[in-house]
Short mmCIF file of C-alpha atoms and ligand atoms in Angstrom, two decimals:
data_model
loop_
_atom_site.label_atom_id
_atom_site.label_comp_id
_atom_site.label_asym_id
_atom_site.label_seq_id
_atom_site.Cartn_x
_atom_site.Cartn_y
_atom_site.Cartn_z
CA UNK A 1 166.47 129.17 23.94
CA UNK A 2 163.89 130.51 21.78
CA UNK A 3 164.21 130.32 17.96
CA UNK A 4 164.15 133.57 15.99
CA UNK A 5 161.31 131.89 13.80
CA UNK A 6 157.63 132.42 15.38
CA UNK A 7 155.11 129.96 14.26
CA UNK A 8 151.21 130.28 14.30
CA UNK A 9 148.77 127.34 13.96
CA UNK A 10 145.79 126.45 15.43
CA UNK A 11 143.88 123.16 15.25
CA UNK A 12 140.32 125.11 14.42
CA UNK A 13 142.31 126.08 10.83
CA UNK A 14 142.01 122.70 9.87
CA UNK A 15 138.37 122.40 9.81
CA UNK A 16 137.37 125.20 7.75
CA UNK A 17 134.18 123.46 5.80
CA UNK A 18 134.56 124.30 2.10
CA UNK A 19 132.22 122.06 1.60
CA UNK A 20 132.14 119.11 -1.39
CA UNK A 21 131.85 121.57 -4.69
CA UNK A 22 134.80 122.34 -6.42
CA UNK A 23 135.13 125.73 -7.70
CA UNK A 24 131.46 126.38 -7.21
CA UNK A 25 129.01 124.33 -4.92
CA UNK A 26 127.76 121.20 -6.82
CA UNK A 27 124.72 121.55 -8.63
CA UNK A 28 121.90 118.91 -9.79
CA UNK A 29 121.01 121.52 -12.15
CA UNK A 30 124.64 122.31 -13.58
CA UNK A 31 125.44 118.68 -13.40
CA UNK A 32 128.05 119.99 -11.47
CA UNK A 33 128.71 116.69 -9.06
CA UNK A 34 129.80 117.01 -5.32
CA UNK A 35 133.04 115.64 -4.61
CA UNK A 36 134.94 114.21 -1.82
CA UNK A 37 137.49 117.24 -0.83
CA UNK A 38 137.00 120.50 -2.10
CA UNK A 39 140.12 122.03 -3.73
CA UNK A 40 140.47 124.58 -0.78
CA UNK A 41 140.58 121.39 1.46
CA UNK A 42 142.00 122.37 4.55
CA UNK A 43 144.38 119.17 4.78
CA UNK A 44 146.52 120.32 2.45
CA UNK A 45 147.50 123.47 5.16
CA UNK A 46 147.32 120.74 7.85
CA UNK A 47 149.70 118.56 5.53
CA UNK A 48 152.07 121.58 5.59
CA UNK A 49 151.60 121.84 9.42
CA UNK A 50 152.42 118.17 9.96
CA UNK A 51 155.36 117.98 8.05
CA UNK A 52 156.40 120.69 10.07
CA UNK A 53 156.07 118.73 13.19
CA UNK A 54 157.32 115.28 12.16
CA UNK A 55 160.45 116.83 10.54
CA UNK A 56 161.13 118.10 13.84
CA UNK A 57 161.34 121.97 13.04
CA UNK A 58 158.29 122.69 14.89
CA UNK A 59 160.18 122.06 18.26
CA UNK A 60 162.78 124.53 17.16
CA UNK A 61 160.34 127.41 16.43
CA UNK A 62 158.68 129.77 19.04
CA UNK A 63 154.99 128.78 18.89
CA UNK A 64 152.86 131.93 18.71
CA UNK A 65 149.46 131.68 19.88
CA UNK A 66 146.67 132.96 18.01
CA UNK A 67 143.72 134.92 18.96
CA UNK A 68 140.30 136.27 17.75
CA UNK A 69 140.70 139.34 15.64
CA UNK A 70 138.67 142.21 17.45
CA UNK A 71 135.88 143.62 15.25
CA UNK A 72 138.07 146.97 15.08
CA UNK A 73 140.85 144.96 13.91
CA UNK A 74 138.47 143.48 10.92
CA UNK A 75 136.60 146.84 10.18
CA UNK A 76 140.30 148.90 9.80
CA UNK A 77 139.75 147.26 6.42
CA UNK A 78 136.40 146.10 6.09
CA UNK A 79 133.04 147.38 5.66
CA UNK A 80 130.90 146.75 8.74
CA UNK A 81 128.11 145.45 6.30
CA UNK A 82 130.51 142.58 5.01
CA UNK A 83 131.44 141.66 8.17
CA UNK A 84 128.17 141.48 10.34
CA UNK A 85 126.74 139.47 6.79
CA UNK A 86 129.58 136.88 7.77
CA UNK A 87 128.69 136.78 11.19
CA UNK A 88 125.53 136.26 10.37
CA UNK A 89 125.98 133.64 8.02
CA UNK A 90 127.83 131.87 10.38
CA UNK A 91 125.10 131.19 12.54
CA UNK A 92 123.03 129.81 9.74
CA UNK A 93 122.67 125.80 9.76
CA UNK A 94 124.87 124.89 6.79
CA UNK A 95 126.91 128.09 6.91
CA UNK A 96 127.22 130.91 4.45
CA UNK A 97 129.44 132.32 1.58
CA UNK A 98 132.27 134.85 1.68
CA UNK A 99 131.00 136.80 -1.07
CA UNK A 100 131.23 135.25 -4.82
CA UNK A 101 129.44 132.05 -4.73
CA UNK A 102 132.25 130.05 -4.45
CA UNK A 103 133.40 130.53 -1.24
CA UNK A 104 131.36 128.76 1.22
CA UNK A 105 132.29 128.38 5.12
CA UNK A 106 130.53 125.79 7.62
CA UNK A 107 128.45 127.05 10.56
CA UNK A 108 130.61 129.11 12.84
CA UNK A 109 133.20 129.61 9.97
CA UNK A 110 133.30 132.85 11.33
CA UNK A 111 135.25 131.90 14.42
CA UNK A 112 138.24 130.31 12.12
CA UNK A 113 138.16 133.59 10.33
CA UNK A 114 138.42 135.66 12.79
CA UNK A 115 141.61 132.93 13.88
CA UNK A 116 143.11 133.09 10.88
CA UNK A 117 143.19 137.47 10.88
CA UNK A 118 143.91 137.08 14.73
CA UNK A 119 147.19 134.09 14.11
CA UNK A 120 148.58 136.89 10.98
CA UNK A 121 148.16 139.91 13.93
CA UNK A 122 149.86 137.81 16.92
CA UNK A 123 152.77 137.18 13.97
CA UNK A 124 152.82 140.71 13.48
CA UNK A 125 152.98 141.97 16.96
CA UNK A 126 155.92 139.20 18.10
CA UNK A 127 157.97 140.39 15.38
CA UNK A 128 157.20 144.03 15.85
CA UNK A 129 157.94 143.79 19.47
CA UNK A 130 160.84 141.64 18.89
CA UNK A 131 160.28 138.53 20.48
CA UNK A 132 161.27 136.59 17.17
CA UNK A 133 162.94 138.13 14.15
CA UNK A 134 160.60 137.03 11.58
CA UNK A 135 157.60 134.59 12.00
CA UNK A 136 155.39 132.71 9.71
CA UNK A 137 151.33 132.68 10.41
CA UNK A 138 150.07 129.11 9.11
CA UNK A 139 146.49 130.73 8.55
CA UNK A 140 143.17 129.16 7.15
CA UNK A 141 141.37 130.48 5.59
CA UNK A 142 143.32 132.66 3.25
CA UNK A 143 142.34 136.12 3.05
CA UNK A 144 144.34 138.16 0.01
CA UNK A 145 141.16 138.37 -2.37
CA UNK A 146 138.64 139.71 0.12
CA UNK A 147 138.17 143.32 -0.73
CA UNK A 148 136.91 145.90 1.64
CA UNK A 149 133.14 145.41 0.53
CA UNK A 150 133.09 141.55 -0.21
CA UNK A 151 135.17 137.92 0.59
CA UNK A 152 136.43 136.40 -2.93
CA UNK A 153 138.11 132.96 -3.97
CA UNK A 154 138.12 131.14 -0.60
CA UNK A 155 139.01 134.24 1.50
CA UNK A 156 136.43 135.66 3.70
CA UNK A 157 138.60 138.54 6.22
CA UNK A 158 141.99 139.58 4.18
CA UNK A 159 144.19 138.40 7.08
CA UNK A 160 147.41 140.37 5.92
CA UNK A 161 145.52 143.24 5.70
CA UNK A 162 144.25 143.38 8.73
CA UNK A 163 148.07 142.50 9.93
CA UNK A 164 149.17 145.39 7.82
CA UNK A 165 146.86 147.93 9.46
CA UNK A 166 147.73 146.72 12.87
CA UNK A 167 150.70 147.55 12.20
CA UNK A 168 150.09 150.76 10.73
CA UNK A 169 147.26 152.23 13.57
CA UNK A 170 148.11 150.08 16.76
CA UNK A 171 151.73 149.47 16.65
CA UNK A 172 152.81 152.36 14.92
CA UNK A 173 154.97 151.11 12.19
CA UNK A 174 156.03 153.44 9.68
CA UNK A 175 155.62 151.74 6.29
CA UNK A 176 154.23 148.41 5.73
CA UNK A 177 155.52 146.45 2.46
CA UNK A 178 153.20 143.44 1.39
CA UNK A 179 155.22 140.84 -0.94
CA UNK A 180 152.33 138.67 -2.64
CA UNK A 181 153.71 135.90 -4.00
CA UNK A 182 150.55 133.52 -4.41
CA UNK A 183 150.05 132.92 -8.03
CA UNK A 184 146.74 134.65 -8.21
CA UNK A 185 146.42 138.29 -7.83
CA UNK A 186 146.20 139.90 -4.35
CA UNK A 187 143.31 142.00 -5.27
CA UNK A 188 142.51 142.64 -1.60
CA UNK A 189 145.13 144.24 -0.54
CA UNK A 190 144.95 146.33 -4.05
CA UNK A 191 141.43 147.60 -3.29
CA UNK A 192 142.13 148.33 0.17
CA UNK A 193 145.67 150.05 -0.13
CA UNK A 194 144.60 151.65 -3.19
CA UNK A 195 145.14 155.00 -2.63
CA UNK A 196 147.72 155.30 0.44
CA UNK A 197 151.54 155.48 0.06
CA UNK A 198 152.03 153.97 3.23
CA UNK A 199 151.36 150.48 2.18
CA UNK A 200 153.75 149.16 -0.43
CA UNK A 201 151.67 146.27 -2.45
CA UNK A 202 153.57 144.41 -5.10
CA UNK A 203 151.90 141.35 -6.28
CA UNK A 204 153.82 138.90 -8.52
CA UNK A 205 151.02 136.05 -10.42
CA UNK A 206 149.98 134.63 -12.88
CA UNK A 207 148.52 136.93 -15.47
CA UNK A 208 144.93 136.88 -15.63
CA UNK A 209 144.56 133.80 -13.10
CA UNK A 210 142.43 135.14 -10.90
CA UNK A 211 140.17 137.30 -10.37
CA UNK A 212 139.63 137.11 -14.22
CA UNK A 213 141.08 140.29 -15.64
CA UNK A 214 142.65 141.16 -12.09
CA UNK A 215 146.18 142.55 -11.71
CA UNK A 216 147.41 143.89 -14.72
CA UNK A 217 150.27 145.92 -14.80
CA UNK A 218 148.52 148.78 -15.36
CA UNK A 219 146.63 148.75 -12.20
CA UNK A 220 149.01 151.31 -9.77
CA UNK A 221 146.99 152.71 -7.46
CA UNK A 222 145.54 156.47 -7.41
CA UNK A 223 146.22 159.70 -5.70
CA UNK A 224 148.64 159.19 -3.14
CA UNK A 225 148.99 155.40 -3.73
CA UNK A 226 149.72 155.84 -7.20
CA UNK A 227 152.91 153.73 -7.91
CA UNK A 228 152.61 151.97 -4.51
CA UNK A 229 150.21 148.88 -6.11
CA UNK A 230 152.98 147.01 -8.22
CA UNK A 231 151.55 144.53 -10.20
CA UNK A 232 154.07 141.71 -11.64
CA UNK A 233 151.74 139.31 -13.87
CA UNK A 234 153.84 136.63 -15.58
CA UNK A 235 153.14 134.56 -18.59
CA UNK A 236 151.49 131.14 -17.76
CA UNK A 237 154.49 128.50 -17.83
CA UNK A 238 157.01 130.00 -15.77
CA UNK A 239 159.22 129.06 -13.36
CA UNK A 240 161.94 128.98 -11.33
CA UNK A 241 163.99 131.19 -13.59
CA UNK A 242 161.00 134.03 -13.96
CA UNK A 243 160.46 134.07 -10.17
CA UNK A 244 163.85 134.85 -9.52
CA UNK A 245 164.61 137.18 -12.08
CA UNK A 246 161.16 138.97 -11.00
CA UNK A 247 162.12 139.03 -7.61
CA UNK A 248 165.95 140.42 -8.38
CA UNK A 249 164.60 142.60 -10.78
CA UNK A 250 161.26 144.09 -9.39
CA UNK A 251 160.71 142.93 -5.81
CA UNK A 252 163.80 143.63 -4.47
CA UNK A 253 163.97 147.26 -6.39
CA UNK A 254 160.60 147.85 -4.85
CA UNK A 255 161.61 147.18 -1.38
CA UNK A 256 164.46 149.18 -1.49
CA UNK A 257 162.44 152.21 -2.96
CA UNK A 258 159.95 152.26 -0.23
CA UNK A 259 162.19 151.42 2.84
CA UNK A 260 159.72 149.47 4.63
CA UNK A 261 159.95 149.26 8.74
CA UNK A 262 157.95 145.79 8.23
CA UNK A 263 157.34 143.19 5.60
CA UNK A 264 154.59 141.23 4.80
CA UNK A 265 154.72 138.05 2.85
CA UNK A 266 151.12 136.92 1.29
CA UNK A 267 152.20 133.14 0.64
CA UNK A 268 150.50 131.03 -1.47
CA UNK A 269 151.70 127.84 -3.05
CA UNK A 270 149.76 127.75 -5.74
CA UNK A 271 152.61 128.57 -8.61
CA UNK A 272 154.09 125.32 -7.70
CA UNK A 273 154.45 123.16 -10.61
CA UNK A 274 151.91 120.20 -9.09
CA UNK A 275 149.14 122.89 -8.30
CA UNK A 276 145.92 122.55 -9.92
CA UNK A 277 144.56 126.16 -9.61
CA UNK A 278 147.43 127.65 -11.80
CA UNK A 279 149.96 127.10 -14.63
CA UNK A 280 152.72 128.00 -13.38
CA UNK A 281 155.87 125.54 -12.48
CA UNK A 282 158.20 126.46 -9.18
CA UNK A 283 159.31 123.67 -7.20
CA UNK A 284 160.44 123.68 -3.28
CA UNK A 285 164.02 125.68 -4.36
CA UNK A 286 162.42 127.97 -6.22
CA UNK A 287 160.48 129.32 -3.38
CA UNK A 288 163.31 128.86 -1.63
CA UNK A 289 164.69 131.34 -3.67
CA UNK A 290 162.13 133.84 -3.65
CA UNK A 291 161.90 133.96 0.04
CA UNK A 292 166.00 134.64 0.26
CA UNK A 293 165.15 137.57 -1.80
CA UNK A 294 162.60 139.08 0.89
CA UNK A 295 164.80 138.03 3.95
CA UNK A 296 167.65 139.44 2.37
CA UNK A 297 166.24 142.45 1.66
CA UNK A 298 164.76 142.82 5.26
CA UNK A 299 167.97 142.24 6.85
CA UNK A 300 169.09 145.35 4.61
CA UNK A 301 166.49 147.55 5.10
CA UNK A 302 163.77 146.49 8.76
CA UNK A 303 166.30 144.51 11.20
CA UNK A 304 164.78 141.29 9.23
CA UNK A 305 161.46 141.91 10.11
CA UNK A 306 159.21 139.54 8.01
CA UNK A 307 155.69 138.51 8.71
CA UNK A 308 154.93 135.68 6.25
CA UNK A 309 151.16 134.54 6.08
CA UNK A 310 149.44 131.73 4.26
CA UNK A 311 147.29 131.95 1.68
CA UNK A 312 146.70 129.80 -1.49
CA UNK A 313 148.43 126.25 -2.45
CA UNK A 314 145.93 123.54 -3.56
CA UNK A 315 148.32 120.36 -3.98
CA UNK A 316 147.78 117.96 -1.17
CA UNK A 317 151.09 116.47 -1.63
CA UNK A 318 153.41 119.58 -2.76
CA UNK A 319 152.31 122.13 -0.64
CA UNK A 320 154.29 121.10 2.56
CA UNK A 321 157.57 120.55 0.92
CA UNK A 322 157.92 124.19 -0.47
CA UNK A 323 156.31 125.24 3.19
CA UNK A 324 159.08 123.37 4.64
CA UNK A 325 161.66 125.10 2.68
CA UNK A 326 160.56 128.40 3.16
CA UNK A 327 160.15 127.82 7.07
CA UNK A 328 163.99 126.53 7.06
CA UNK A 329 165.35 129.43 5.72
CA UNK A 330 163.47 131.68 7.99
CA UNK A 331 165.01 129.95 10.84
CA UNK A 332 167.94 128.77 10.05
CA UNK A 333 167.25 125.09 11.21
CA UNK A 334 167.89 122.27 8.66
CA UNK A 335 165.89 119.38 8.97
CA UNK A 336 167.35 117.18 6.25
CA UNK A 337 164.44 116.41 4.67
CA UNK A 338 164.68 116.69 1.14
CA UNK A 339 161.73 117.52 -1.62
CA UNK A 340 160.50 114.12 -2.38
CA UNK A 341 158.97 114.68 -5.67
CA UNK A 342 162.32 116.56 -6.81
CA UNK A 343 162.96 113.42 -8.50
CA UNK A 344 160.16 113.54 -11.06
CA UNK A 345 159.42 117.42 -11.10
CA UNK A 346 162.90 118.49 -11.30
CA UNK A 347 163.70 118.10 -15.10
CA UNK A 348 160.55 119.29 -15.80
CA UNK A 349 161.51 122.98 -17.08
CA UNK A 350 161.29 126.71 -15.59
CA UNK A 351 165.06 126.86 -15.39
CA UNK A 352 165.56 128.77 -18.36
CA UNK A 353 164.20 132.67 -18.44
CA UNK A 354 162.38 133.01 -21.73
CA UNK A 355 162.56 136.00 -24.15
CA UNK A 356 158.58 136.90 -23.30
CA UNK A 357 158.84 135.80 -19.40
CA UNK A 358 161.76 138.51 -19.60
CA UNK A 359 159.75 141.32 -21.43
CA UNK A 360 156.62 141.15 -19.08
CA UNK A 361 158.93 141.41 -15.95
CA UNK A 362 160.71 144.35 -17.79
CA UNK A 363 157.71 146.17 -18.08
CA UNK A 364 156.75 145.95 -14.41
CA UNK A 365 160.46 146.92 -13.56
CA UNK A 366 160.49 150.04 -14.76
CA UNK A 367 157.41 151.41 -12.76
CA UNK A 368 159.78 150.88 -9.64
CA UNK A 369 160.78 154.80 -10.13
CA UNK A 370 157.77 155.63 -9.36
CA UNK A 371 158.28 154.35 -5.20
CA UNK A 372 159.57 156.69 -3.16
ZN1 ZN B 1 146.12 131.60 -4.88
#
């Protein structure tokens, strides 16, 4: 019997080379010293992928197979320039950058990209054709801050993007909803959705994480897409309690407004309250939580059709537990395994909602009426 969870991994996502820098590439000059795994190290996605298997839920999943994105599948949202620059880049000795500086790939990085835009489309296209009800793309790289011109913060191709307009232009799905819960802002999907209505982008993060200055809530979109970029920052601190009252109180609203046929989940991590790239403070139930909301809200409104596709999370040893409890609920199957480090990080706050945490949610709330 095949699970109604699909599940896409590939081996070549674990050896994406960020190289040894940290947030930038070490530097004699900068006394900026080289280090032993980059934050973006890819075994903290093959961690997640691991746990996965040894817990047993990987044999109750239906393993999708991913495949190359097509260079029409990477230029629905890309500029050509950007992309032949990657594949060029590729072929260099020591590899290239996606863009800022800071995001460097190994030689032939470009083939993991293209597997990582290629494992969110064969999630896509299962659940769209109904093979599984929802399905969950274990991508590497991520892909939510590369922008139509440029890659950004680790991402080079802006995998749910490309999943998005795949939807859109080859499968013919009506309206395409992208929840972004990473804690940084999904700025990719912002500058390439700007102005259509068709794509529904609401991004809940950290305020001013990253990019610096990126995602306020007065970025909505223009023309046509006005209202349909939603941008939920949050104060730094927060969580449990501000993730689910964000997600009951905008997210959900949002959905409902728009009526998607098809929802996208950009997944990060990275608010986890062990992550080093953030200050925010869910644990394993609170994403839990979040992800209820979406499902929920799919099985009201698309038949329960959910795409979720990694992006962000940068602690080695947190990262697979909430991954784990998001990936049970989307399936159904309970492996027993609890959150180890719910012991230590579960007294540690983000149970309460906050006065301020409330107000900043309130604000983004009320742009809802502007979804139609
Ligand atoms: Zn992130």
């Amino acid at each position: 019997m095949t699970s109604r969870t699909g599940y896409v991994w590939d081996a070549l996502y674990g050896w994406a080379d960020t190289g040894t820098g940290g947030l930038a590439p070490s530097s004699v000059a900068d006394r900026l010293q080289p280090v032993a795994a980059h934050v973006a190290h890819p075994d903290t996605k093959r961690r997640l992928h691991e746990l996965i298997a040894t817990s047993g839920l990987l044999k109750r999943l239906t393993p999708i197979e991913a495949q190359l994105a097509q260079e029409e599948d990477i230029l629905r949202v890309h500029d050509r320039a950007h992309y032949e620059r990657i594949l060029k880049e590729s072929a260099w000795p020591k590899g290239g950058d996606a863009g800022d500086g800071g995001s460097p790939f190994g030689q032939g990085g470009h083939e993991i990209a293209l597997l990582a835009a290629g494992g969110a489309i064969a999630a896509t296209r299962a659940v769209v054709a109904g093979e599984v009800r929802n399905a969950y793309a274990l991508v590497n790289p991520p892909g939510h801050h590369a922008e139509r011109a440029n890659g950004k913060g680790f991402c080079i191709f802006n995998n749910v993007a490309v999943a998005a307009s795949y939807a859109r232009e080859v499968l013919g799905v009506g309206r395409v909803a992208i929840v972004d819960w990473d804690v940084h802002h999904g700025n990719g999907a912002q500058d390439i959705f700007w102005s259509r209505s068709d794509v529904l982008n609401v991004s809940v993060h950290q305020d001013n994480c990253f990019p610096p200055a990126s995602g306020p809530v007065d970025a909505r979109g223009e023309g046509d897409g006005f209202g349909y970029t939603l941008n939920v920052p949050l104060p730094p601190g927060g969580g449990n309690a501000v993730y689910d009252y964000a997600f009951g109180e905008v997210v959900v609203p949002a959905l409902r407004a728009f009526n998607p046929d098809l929802i996208l989940i950009a997944s990060g991590f990275d608010a986890s309250i062990m992550d080093p790239l953030a200050r925010m403070m869910v644990r394993s139930d609170g994403y839990e939580r979040i992800a209820q909301h979406v499902l929920d809200a799919a099985d009201e409104l698309c038949d329960g059709r959910v795409v979720v596709v990694q992006e962000g999370g940068y602690s080695p040893y947190y990262v697979p537990f909430c991954g784990l409890k998001v990936l049970e609920l989307m399936s159904g199957e309970r492996t027993g395994i609890e959150d180890a480090y719910m012991p230590i990080v579960g007294g540690m706050g983000g149970d309460v909602l906050r006065d301020h945490e409330r107000e900043a949610v309130d604000v983004a709330a009320a742009l809802v009426a502007d979804i139609s």
